[in-house]
JSON list of C-alpha atoms (C1' of nucleotides) in Angstrom, two decimals:
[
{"chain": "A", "resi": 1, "resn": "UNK", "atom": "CA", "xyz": [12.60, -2.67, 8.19]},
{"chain": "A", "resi": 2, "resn": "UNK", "atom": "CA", "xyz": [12.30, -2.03, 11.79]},
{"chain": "A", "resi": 3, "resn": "UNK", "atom": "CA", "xyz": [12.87, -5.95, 12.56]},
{"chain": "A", "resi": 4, "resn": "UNK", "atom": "CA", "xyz": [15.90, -6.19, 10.21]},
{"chain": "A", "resi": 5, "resn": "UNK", "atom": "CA", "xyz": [17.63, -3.06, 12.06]},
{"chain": "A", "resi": 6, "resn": "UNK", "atom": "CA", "xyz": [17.05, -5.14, 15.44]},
{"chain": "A", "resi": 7, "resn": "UNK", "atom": "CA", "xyz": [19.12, -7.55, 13.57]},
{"chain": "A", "resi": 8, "resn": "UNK", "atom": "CA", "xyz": [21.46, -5.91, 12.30]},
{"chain": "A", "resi": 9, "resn": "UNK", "atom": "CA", "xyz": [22.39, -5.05, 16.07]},
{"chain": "A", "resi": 10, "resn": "UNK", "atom": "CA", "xyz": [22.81, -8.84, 17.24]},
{"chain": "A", "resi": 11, "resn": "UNK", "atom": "CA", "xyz": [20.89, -11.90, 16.39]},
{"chain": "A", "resi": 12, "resn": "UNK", "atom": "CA", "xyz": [17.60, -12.46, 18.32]},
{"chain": "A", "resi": 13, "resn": "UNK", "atom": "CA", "xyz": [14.26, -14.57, 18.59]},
{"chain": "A", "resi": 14, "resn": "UNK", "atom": "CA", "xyz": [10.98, -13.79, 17.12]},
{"chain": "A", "resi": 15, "resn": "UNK", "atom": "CA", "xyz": [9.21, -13.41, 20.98]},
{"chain": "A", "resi": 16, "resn": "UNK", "atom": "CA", "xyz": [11.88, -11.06, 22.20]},
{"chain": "A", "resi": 17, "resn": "UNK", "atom": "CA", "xyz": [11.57, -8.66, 18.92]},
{"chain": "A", "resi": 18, "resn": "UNK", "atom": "CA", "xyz": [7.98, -9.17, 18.95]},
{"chain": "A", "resi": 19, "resn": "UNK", "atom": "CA", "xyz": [8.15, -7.51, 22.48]},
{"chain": "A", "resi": 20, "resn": "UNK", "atom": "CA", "xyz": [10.46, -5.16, 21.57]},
{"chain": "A", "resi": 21, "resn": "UNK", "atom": "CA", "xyz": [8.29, -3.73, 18.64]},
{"chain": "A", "resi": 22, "resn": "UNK", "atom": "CA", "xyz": [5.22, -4.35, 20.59]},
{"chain": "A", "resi": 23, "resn": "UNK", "atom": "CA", "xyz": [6.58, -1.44, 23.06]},
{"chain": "A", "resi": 24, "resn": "UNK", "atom": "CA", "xyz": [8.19, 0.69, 20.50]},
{"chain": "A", "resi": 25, "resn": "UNK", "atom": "CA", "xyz": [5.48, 1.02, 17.51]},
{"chain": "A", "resi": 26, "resn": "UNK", "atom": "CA", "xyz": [2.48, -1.58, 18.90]},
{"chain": "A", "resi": 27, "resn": "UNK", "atom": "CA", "xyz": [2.80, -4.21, 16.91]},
{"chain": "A", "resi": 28, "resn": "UNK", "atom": "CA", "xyz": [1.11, -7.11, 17.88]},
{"chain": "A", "resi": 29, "resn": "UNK", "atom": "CA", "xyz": [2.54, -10.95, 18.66]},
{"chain": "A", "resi": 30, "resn": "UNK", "atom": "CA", "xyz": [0.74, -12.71, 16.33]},
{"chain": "A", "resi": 31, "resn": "UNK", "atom": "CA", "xyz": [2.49, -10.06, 13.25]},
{"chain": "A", "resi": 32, "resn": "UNK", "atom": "CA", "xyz": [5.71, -11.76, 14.34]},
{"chain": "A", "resi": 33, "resn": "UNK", "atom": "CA", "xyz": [6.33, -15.45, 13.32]},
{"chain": "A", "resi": 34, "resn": "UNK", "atom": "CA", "xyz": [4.24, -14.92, 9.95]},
{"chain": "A", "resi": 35, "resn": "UNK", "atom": "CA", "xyz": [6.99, -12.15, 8.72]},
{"chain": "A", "resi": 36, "resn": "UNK", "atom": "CA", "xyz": [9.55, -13.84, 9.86]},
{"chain": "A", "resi": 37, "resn": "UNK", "atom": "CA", "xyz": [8.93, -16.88, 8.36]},
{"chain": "A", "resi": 38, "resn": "UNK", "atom": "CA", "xyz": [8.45, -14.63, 5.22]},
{"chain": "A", "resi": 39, "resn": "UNK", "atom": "CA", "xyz": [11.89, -13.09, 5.63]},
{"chain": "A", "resi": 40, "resn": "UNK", "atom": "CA", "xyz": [13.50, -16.08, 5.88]},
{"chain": "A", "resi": 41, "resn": "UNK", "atom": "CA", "xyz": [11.39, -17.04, 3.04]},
{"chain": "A", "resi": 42, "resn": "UNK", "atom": "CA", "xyz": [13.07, -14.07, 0.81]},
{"chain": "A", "resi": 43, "resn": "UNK", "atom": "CA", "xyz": [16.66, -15.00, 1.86]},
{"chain": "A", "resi": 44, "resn": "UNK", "atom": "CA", "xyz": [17.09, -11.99, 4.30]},
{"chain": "A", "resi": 45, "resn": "UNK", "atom": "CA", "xyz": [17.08, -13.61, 7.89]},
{"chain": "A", "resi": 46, "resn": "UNK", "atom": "CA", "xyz": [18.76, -17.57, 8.36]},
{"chain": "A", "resi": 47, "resn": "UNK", "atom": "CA", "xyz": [17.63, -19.50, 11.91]},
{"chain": "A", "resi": 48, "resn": "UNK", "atom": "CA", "xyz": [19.09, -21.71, 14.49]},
{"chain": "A", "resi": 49, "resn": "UNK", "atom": "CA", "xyz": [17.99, -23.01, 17.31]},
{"chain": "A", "resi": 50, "resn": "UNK", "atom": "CA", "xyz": [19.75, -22.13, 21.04]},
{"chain": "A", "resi": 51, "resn": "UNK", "atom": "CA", "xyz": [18.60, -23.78, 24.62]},
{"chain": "A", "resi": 52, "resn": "UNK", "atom": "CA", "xyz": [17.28, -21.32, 26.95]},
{"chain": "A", "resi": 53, "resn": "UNK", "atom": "CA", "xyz": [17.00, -22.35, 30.46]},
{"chain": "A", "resi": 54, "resn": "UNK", "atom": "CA", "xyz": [13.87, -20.60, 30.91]},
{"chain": "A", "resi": 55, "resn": "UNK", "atom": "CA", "xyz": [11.12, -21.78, 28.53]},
{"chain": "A", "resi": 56, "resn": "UNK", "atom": "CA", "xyz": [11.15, -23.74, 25.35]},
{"chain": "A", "resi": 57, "resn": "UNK", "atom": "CA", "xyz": [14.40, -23.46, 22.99]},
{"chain": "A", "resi": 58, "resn": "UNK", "atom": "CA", "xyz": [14.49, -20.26, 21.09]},
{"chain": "A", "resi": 59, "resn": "UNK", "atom": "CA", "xyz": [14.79, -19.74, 17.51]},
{"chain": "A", "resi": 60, "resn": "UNK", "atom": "CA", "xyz": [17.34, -17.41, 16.88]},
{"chain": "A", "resi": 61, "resn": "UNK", "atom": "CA", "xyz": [17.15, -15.28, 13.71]},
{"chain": "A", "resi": 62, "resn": "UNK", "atom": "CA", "xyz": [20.50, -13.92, 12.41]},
{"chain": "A", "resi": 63, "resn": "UNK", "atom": "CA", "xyz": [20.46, -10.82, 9.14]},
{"chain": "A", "resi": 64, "resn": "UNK", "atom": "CA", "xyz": [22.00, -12.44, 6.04]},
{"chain": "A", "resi": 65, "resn": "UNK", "atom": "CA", "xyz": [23.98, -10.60, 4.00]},
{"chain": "A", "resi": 66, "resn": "UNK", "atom": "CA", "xyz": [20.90, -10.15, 1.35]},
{"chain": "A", "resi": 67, "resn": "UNK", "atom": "CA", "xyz": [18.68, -9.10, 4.31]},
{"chain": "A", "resi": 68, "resn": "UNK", "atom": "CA", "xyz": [21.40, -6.29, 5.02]},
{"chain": "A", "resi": 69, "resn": "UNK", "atom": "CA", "xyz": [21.53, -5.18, 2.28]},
{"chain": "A", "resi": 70, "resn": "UNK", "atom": "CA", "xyz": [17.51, -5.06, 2.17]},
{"chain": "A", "resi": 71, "resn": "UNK", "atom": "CA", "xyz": [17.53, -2.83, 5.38]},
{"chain": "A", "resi": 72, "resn": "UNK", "atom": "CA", "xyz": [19.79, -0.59, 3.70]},
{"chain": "A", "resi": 73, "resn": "UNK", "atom": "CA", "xyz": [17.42, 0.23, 0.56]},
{"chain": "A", "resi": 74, "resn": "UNK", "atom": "CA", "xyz": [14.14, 0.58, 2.56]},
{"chain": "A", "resi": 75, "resn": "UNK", "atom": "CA", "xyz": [15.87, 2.93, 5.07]},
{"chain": "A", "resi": 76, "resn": "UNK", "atom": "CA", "xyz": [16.65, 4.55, 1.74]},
{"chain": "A", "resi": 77, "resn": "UNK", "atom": "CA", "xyz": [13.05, 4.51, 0.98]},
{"chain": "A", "resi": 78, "resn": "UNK", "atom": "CA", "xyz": [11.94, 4.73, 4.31]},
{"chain": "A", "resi": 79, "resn": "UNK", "atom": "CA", "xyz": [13.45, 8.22, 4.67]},
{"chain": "A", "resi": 80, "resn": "UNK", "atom": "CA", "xyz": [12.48, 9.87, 1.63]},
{"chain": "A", "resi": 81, "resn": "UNK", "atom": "CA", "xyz": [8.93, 8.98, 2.52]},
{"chain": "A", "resi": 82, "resn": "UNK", "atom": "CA", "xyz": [9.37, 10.53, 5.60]},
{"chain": "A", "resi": 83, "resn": "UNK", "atom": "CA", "xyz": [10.25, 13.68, 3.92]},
{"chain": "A", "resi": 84, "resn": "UNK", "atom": "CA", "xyz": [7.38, 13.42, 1.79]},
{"chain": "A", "resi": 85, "resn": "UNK", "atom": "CA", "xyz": [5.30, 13.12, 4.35]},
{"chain": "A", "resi": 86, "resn": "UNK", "atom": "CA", "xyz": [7.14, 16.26, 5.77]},
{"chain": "A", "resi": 87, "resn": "UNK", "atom": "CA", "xyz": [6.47, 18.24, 2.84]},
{"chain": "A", "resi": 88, "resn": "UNK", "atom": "CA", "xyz": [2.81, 17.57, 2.75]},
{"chain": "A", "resi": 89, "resn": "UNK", "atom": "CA", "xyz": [2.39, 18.22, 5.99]},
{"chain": "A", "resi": 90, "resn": "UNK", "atom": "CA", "xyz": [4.24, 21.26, 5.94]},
{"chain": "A", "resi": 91, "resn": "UNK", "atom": "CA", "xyz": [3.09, 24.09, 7.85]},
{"chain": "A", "resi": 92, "resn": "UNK", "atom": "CA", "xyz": [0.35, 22.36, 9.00]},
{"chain": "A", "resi": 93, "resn": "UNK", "atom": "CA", "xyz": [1.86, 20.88, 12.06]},
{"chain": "B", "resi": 1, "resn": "UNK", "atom": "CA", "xyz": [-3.39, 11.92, 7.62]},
{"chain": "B", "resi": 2, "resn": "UNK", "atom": "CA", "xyz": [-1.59, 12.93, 4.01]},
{"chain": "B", "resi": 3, "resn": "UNK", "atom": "CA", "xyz": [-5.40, 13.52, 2.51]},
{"chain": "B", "resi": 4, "resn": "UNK", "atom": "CA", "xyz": [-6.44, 15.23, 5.59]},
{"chain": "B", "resi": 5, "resn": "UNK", "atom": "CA", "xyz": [-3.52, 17.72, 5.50]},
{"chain": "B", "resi": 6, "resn": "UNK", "atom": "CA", "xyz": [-4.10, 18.36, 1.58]},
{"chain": "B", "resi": 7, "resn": "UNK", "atom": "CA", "xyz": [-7.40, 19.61, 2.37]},
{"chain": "B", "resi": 8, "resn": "UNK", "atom": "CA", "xyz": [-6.21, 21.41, 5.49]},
{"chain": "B", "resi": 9, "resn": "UNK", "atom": "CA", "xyz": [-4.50, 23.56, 2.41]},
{"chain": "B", "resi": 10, "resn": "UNK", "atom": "CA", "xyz": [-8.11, 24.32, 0.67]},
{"chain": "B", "resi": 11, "resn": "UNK", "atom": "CA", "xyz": [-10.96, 21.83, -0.74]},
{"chain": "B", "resi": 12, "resn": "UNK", "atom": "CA", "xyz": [-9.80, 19.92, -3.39]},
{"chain": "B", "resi": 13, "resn": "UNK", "atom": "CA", "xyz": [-11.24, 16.86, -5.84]},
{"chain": "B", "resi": 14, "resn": "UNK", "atom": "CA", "xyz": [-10.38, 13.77, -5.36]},
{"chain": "B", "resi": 15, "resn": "UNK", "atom": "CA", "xyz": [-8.42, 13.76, -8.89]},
{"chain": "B", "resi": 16, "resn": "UNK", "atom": "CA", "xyz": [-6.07, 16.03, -7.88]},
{"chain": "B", "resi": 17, "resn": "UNK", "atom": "CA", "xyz": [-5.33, 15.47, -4.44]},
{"chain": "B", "resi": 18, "resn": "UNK", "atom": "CA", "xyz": [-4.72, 11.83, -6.22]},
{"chain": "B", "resi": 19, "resn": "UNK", "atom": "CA", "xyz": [-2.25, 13.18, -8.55]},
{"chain": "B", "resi": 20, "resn": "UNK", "atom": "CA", "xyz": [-0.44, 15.11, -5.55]},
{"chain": "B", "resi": 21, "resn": "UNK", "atom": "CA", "xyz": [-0.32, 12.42, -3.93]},
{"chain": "B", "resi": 22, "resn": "UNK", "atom": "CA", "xyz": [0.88, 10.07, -6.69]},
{"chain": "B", "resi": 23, "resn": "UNK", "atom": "CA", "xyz": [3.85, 12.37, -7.23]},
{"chain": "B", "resi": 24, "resn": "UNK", "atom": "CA", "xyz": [4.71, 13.05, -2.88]},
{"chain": "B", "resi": 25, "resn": "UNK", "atom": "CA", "xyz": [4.21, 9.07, -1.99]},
{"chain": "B", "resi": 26, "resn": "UNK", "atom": "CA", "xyz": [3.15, 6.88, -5.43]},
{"chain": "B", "resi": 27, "resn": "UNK", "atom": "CA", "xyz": [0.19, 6.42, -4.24]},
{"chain": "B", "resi": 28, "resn": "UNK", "atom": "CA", "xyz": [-2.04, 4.74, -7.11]},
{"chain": "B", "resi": 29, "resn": "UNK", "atom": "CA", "xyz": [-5.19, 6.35, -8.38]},
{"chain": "B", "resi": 30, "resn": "UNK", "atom": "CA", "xyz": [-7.68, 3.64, -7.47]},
{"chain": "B", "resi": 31, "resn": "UNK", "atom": "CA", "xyz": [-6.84, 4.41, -3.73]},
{"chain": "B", "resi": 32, "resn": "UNK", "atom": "CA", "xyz": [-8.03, 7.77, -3.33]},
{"chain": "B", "resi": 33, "resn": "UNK", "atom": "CA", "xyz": [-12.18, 7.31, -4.31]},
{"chain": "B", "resi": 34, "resn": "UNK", "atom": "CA", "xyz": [-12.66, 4.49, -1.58]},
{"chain": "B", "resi": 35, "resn": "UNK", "atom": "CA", "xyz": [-10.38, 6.29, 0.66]},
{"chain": "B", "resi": 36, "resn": "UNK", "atom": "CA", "xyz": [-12.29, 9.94, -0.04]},
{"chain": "B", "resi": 37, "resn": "UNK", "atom": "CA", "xyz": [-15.58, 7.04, 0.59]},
{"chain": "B", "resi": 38, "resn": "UNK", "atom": "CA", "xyz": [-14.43, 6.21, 3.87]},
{"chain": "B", "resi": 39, "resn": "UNK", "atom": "CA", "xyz": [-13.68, 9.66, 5.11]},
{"chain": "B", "resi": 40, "resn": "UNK", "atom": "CA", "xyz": [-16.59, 10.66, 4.37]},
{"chain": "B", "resi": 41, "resn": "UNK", "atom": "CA", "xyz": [-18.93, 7.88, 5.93]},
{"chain": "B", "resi": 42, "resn": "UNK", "atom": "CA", "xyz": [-17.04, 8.85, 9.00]},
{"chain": "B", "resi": 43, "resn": "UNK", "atom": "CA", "xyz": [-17.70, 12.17, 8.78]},
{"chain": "B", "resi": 44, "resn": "UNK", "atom": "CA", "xyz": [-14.53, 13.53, 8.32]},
{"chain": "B", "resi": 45, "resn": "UNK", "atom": "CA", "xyz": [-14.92, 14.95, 4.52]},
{"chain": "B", "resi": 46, "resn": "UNK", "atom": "CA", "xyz": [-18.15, 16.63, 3.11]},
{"chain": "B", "resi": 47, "resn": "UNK", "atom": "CA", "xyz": [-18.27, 17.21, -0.22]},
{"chain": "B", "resi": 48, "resn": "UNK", "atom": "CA", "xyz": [-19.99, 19.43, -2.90]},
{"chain": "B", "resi": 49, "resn": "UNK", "atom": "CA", "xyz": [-20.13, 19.77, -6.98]},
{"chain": "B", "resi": 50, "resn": "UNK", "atom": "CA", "xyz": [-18.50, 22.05, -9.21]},
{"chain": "B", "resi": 51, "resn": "UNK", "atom": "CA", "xyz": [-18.73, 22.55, -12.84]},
{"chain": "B", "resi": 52, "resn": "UNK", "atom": "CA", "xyz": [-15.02, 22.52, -14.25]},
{"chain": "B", "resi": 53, "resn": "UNK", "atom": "CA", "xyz": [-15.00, 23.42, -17.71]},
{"chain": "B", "resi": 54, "resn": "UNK", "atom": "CA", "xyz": [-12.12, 20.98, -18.69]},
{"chain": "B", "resi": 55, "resn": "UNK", "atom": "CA", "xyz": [-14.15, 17.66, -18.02]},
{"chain": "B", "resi": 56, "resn": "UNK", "atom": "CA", "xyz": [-16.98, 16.38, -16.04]},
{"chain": "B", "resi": 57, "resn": "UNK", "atom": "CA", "xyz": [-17.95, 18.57, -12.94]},
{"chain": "B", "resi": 58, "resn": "UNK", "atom": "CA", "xyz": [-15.67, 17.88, -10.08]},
{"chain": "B", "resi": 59, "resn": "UNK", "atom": "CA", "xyz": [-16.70, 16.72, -6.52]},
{"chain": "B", "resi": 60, "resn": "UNK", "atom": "CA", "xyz": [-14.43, 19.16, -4.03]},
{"chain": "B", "resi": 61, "resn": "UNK", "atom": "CA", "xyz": [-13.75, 17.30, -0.49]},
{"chain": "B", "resi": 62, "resn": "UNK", "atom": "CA", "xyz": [-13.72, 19.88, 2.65]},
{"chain": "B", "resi": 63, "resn": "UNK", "atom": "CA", "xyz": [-12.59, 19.23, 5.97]},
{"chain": "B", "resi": 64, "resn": "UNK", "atom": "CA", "xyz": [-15.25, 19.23, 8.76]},
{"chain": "B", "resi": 65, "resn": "UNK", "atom": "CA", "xyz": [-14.54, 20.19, 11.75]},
{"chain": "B", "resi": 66, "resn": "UNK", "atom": "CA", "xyz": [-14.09, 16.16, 12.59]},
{"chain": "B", "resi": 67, "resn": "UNK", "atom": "CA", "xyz": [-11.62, 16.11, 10.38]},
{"chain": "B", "resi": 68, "resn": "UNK", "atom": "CA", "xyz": [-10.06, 18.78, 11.16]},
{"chain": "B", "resi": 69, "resn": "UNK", "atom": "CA", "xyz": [-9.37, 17.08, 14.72]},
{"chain": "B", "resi": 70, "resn": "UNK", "atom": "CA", "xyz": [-8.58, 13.54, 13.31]},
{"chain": "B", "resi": 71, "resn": "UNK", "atom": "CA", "xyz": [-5.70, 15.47, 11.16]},
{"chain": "B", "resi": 72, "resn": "UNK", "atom": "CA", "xyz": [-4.39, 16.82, 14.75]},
{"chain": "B", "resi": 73, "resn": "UNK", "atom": "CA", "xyz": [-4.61, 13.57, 16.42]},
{"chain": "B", "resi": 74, "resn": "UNK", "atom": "CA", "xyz": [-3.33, 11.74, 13.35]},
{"chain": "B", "resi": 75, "resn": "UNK", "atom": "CA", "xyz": [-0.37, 13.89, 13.13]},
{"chain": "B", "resi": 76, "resn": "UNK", "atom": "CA", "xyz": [0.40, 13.49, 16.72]},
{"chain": "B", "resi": 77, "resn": "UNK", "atom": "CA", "xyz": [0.76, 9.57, 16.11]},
{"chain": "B", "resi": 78, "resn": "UNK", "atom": "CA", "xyz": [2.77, 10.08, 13.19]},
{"chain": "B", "resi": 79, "resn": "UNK", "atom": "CA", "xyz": [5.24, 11.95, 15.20]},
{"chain": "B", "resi": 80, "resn": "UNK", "atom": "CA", "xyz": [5.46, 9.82, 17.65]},
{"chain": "B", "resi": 81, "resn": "UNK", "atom": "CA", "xyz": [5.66, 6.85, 15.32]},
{"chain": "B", "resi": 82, "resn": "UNK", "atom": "CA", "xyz": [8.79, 8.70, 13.72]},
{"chain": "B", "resi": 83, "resn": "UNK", "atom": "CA", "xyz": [10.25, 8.80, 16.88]},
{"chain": "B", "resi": 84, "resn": "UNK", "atom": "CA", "xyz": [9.94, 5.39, 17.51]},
{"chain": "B", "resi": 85, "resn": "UNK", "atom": "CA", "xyz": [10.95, 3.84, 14.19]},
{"chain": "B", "resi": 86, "resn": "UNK", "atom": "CA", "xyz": [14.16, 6.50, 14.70]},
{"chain": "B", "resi": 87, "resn": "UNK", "atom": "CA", "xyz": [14.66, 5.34, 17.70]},
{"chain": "B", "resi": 88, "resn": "UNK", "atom": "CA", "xyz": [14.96, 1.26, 16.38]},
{"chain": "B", "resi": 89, "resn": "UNK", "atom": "CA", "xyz": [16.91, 2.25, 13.50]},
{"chain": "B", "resi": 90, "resn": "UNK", "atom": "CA", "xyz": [19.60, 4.18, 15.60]},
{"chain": "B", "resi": 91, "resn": "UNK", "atom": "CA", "xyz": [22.97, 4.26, 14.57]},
{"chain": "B", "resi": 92, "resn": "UNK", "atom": "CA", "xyz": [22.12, 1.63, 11.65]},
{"chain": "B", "resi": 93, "resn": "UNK", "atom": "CA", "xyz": [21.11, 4.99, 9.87]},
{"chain": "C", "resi": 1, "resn": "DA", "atom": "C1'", "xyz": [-15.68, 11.58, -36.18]},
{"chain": "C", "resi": 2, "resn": "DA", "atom": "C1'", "xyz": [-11.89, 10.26, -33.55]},
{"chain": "C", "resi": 3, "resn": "DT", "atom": "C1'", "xyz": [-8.69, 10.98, -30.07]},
{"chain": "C", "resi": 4, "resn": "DA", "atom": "C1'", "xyz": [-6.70, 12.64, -25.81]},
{"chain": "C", "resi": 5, "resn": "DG", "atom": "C1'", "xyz": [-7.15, 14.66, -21.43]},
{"chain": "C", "resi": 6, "resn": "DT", "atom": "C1'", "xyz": [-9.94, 15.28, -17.40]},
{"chain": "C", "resi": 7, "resn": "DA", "atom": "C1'", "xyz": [-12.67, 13.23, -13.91]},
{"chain": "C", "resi": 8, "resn": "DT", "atom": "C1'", "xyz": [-15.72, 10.11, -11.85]},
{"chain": "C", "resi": 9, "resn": "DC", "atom": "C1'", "xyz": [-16.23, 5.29, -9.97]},
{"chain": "C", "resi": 10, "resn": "DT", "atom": "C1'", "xyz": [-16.29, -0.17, -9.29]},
{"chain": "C", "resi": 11, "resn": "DT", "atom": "C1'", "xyz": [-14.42, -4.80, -9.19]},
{"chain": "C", "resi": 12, "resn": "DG", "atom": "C1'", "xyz": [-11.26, -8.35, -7.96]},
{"chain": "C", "resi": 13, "resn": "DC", "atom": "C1'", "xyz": [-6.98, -9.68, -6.17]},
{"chain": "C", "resi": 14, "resn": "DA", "atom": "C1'", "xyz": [-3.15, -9.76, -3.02]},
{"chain": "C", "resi": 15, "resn": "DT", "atom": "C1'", "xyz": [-1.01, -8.35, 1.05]},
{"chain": "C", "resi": 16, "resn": "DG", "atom": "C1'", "xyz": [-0.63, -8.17, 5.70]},
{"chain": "C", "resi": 17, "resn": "DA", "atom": "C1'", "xyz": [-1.88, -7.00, 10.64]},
{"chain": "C", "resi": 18, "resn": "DC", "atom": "C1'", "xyz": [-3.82, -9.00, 14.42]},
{"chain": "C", "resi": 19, "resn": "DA", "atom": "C1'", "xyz": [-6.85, -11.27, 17.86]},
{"chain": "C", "resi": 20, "resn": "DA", "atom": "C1'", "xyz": [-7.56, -15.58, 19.45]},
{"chain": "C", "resi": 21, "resn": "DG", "atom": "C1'", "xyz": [-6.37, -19.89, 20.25]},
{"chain": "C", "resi": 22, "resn": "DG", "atom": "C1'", "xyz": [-3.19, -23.97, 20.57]},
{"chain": "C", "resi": 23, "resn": "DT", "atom": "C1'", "xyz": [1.26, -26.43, 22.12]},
{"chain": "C", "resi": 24, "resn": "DA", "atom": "C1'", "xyz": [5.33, -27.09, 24.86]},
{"chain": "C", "resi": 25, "resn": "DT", "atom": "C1'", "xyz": [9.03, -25.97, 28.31]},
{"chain": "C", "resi": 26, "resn": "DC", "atom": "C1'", "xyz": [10.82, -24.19, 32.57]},
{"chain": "C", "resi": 27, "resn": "DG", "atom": "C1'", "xyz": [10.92, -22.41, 37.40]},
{"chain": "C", "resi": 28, "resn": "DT", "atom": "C1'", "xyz": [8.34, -21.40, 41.59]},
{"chain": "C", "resi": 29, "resn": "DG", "atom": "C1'", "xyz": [5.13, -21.96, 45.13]},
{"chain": "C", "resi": 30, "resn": "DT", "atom": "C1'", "xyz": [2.02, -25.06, 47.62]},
{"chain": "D", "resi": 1, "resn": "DA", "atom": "C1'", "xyz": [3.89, -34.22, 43.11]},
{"chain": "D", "resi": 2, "resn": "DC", "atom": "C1'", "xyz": [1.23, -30.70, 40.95]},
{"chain": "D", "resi": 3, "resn": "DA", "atom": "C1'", "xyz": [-0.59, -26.46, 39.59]},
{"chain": "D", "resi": 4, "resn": "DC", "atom": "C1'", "xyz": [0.50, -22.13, 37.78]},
{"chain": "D", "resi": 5, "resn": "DG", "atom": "C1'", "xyz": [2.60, -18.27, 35.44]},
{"chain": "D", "resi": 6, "resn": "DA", "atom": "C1'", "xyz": [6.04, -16.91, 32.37]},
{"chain": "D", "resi": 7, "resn": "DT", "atom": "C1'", "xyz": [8.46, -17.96, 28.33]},
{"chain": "D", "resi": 8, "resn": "DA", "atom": "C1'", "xyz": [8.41, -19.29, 23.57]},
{"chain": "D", "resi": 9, "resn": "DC", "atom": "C1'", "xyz": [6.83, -21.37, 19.60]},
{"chain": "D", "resi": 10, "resn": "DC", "atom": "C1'", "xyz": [3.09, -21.43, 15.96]},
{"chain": "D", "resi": 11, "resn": "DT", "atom": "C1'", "xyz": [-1.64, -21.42, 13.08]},
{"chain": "D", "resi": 12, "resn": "DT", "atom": "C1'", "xyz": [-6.18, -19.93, 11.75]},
{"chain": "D", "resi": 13, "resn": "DG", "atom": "C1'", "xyz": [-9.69, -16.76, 10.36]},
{"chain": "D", "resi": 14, "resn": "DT", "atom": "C1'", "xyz": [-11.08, -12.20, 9.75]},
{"chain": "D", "resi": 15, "resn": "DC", "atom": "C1'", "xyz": [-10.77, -7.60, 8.41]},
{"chain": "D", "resi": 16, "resn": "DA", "atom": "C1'", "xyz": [-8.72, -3.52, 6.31]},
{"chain": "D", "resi": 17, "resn": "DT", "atom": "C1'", "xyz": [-6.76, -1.58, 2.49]},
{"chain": "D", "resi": 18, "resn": "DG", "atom": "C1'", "xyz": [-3.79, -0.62, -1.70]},
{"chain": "D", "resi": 19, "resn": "DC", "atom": "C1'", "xyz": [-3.86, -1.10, -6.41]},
{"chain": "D", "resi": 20, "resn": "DA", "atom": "C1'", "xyz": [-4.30, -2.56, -11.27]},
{"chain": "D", "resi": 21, "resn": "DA", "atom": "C1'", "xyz": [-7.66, -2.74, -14.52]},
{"chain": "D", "resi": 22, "resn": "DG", "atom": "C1'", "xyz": [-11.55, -1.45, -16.53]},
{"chain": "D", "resi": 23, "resn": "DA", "atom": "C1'", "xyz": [-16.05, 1.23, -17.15]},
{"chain": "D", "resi": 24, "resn": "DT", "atom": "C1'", "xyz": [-18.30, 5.68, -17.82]},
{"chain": "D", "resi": 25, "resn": "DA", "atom": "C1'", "xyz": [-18.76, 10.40, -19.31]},
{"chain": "D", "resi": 26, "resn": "DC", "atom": "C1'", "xyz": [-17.68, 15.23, -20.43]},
{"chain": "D", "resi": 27, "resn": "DT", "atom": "C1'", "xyz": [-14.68, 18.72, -23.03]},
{"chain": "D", "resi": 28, "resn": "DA", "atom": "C1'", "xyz": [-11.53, 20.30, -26.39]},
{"chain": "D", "resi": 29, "resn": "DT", "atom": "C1'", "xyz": [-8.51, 19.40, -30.24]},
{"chain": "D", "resi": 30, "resn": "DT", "atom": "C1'", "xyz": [-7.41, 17.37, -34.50]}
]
DNA sequence: AATAGTATCTTGCATGACAAGGTATCGTGT
DNA sequence: ACACGATACCTTGTCATGCAAGATACTATT
C-alpha cells in the first residue's frame, strides 16, 4: 500500500522507494525488487527503463490504473484496521 | 500488541481472546494457540487452569510483568508506525 | 445416543520479509 | 589508467508467521 501511494505521487525506481520506505517504516532493500516484480505481476505497477547519468539505467515503475484503484481499497482496509486496532487498545495507551 | 492489550483488560483464554479478535481484525482461530505458545516461551504470558462448566476447563493467559512492558514498548512502535504510514499516504487519503 | 457448542491443540502449506551476496554503471580521486 | 564508493539492478536461502483443516475432549440439549 505504502509503495503504491509513492506512486501514485509520480513514477519512481525500486532503489529510490526502497530508500524511501527504508527511512520511513524500515523496510529493508532486499523486500523491494521481489514485490515489485509481484505488483507488476498483478497488473498494478507497468515499467520502463530511463538513463541516469549516475549509475546503471533505472527502472522506472509507473501505478496503472488497476494498481490505483488497488491503493484505494487497502487504504479502505488499511484504515478500518487502524481503528480496530484503536478500539482494542483503547484506554490502554 | 492486540493480545497483549486484551489481557491488559483482565486474564482471558485463548478461545475468547480468539473470538475477539476474529471479530476486531479477522484474525483466524489457528493463530492464537501458537501465538499464546510463543508469548509464553518468552515469558510474556503465564497461564493457569480453570474449570468452566460449559466445556473443557479453560487455560486463562495473564500478563507478567514482561509483558506488561513489551505491550508499552509495542504500542510505542505502533504509534510511530501510524505516523509513518500517514505520513506516505498523505494527501492520497 | 446423537448432535451442537465450547475449548484445547497440531500439522502442513503459503506468504513474505530480509540478510547476504552478486552484477553492472558512473563519477571522483590518485 | 585504475581503484573505489555510490548508485542501481537482482537472486538465493532462511526464518517467521498466519491460517485452513483436522484431531481431541468435555458439557448440555435433543
Amino acid at each position: 500500500m505504502c509503495v503504491l501511494a509513492l506512486l501514485s505521487k509520480g513514477d519512481n525506481y525500486a532503489y529510490d522507494i526502497a530508500s524511501r520506505m527504508a527511512e520511513a517504516v524500515g523496510m529493508g532493500e532486499g523486500t523491494i525488487y521481489p514485490l515489485m516484480r509481484r505488483m507488476q505481476n498483478d497488473g498494478l505497477v507497468s515499467t520502463y527503463l530511463q538513463e541516469s547519468g549516475s549509475g546503471p539505467p533505472r527502472k522506472y515503475y509507473k501505478l496503472t490504473k488497476a494498481g490505483a484503484g488497488a491503493l484505494k481499497s487497502q487504504i479502505t482496509d488499511w484504515l478500518a484496521f487502524e481503528v480496530a486496532v484503536r478500539k482494542i487498545l483503547g484506554d490502554v495507551t
